[in-house]
Every structure is written in C-alpha cells, then in structure tokens.
Short mmCIF file of C-alpha atoms in Angstrom, two decimals:
data_model
loop_
_atom_site.label_atom_id
_atom_site.label_comp_id
_atom_site.label_asym_id
_atom_site.label_seq_id
_atom_site.Cartn_x
_atom_site.Cartn_y
_atom_site.Cartn_z
CA SER R 857 280.79 254.67 -37.07
CA THR R 858 281.01 252.67 -33.86
CA THR R 859 284.82 252.51 -34.15
CA ASP R 860 285.31 256.20 -35.02
CA THR R 861 282.81 258.32 -33.12
CA GLY R 862 281.08 261.03 -35.11
CA VAL R 863 282.08 259.82 -38.58
CA LEU R 864 279.13 259.40 -40.94
CA ALA R 865 278.77 257.99 -44.45
CA THR R 866 275.85 258.90 -46.71
CA GLY R 867 274.75 257.53 -50.06
CA ASP R 868 272.56 259.14 -52.68
CA CYS R 869 270.39 258.39 -55.69
CA ASN R 870 273.23 259.56 -57.95
CA LYS R 871 275.35 256.48 -56.97
CA ASN R 872 277.75 258.43 -54.74
CA ILE R 873 278.93 257.99 -51.16
CA TYR R 874 280.28 260.84 -49.04
CA VAL R 875 282.13 260.62 -45.72
CA TRP R 876 281.35 263.29 -43.13
CA LYS R 877 283.62 264.06 -40.16
CA PRO R 878 283.02 266.46 -37.28
CA GLY R 879 284.79 269.73 -37.96
CA ASN R 880 285.36 272.93 -36.03
CA ASP R 881 282.58 274.98 -34.47
CA GLY R 882 279.96 272.27 -34.93
CA GLN R 883 280.42 272.19 -38.71
CA TRP R 884 280.83 269.03 -40.80
CA ALA R 885 283.83 268.33 -43.04
CA VAL R 886 282.54 266.43 -46.08
CA SER R 887 284.79 264.45 -48.43
CA ASP R 888 285.70 266.56 -51.46
CA LYS R 889 285.40 263.63 -53.84
CA ALA R 890 282.60 261.10 -53.88
CA TYR R 891 283.30 257.42 -53.32
CA SER R 892 281.80 256.31 -56.59
CA SER R 893 281.77 252.80 -58.01
CA HIS R 894 278.09 251.91 -57.91
CA THR R 895 276.12 252.35 -61.13
CA SER R 896 272.78 253.06 -59.45
CA SER R 897 271.29 254.43 -56.21
CA VAL R 898 273.14 253.60 -52.98
CA GLU R 899 270.62 251.95 -50.66
CA ASP R 900 272.54 251.22 -47.44
CA ILE R 901 275.98 251.77 -45.89
CA LYS R 902 277.40 250.14 -42.78
CA TRP R 903 280.75 250.74 -41.12
CA SER R 904 282.83 247.72 -40.18
CA PRO R 905 282.46 246.90 -36.48
CA ASN R 906 286.21 246.22 -36.28
CA GLU R 907 288.00 248.44 -38.81
CA LYS R 908 287.38 252.19 -38.51
CA THR R 909 288.25 252.93 -42.15
CA VAL R 910 286.22 250.14 -43.76
CA MET R 911 282.58 250.33 -44.84
CA ALA R 912 280.22 248.19 -46.89
CA SER R 913 277.58 249.53 -49.27
CA CYS R 914 274.78 248.06 -51.34
CA SER R 915 272.88 249.40 -54.31
CA CYS R 916 270.08 249.10 -56.82
CA ASP R 917 272.83 247.92 -59.19
CA LYS R 918 272.60 244.52 -57.39
CA THR R 919 276.09 244.82 -55.88
CA ILE R 920 277.70 244.88 -52.46
CA LYS R 921 280.97 246.80 -52.19
CA ILE R 922 283.66 247.01 -49.53
CA TRP R 923 285.52 250.32 -49.23
CA ASP R 924 288.64 251.49 -47.39
CA ILE R 925 288.52 255.26 -46.93
CA ARG R 926 292.30 255.50 -46.39
CA ALA R 927 292.58 255.23 -50.19
CA ASP R 928 291.74 257.98 -52.66
CA PRO R 929 287.96 257.84 -53.30
CA SER R 930 288.57 256.78 -56.92
CA LYS R 931 290.50 253.71 -55.68
CA ALA R 932 288.78 253.03 -52.35
CA CYS R 933 286.49 250.25 -53.58
CA MET R 934 288.46 247.17 -52.55
CA LEU R 935 285.94 244.42 -53.28
CA THR R 936 282.75 244.09 -55.34
CA GLN R 937 280.23 241.27 -55.19
CA GLY R 938 278.37 241.61 -58.48
CA ASN R 939 274.85 240.19 -58.84
CA ALA R 940 274.60 239.77 -55.08
CA HIS R 941 270.82 239.56 -55.56
CA THR R 942 268.61 239.23 -58.63
CA SER R 943 267.24 242.74 -58.02
CA ASP R 944 268.00 245.80 -55.85
CA VAL R 945 270.07 245.13 -52.72
CA ASN R 946 268.32 247.15 -50.02
CA VAL R 947 270.01 246.39 -46.70
CA ILE R 948 273.31 245.10 -45.37
CA ASP R 949 274.88 244.62 -41.97
CA TRP R 950 278.09 243.22 -40.53
CA ASN R 951 278.26 240.40 -38.02
CA LYS R 952 279.97 241.92 -34.98
CA ASN R 953 281.78 238.72 -33.99
CA ASP R 954 282.59 236.91 -37.24
CA PRO R 955 283.71 238.19 -40.66
CA PHE R 956 280.31 237.93 -42.34
CA ILE R 957 277.92 240.37 -43.97
CA VAL R 958 274.18 239.77 -44.33
CA SER R 959 272.19 241.33 -47.17
CA GLY R 960 268.54 241.59 -48.16
CA GLY R 961 267.10 242.49 -51.52
CA ASP R 962 263.93 243.20 -53.45
CA ASP R 963 264.07 239.56 -54.54
CA GLY R 964 262.88 238.62 -51.01
CA VAL R 965 266.10 236.75 -50.28
CA ILE R 966 268.46 237.15 -47.31
CA LYS R 967 272.08 236.14 -47.95
CA VAL R 968 275.13 235.71 -45.73
CA TRP R 969 278.51 236.53 -47.23
#
C-alpha cells in the first residue's frame, strides 16, 4: 500500500483476499480470516491512494468490490458493482487525483467508475 508502507493484499483462485502486515523478525502477519465476498477467482487488488484501510478488488465473477479492512472481514465489503463487465474483470486501478476507478475485462472494454 502506498499509504501504509509494507502492507500487502493478495487474492486467490478460491475467491479469498488476505491482508499481510510486516511482523517481528522479518515474518509476515497474515489476516486470520479471509476477506471473502467474491464468488470466483480474485484477479486484481489495488489499495486506495488516499485511504490506508480501503482497497478495491475485481474478479472473474464480473464484480468490482470496495473493502474497508477496519471492519471484520465478514463485513468489510462496503460496496459491490455487480456485472461491471460482461465477462471476467481482470484489472483495476484508482485515479490518484479524483475519486474514480478504471477497470478492464475479458470483454475488451475499459470502464471508468
């Protein structure tokens, strides 16, 4: 994360997201519970450029989700854009200056949200 140095989020093919934080002695502290709201593989995750606890994710389930990791992982999904694309959503990124997200999917379309 650019707003919280060393914090990492990873997604997997089992529809889960985990948050990793630097721990003691060079070890990583990984979230005990998965951030899980997607129904298919997580394709991309980007931290907000302005809010250190907010991230966006996209998935093969055609959705884009906004998460706030201050909440319990089971309640951390704050916003879902369903059917963001007509097929897998592969990539997302935040605009650093304005409150927009751009996404790209297997449908060959780029969208601004």
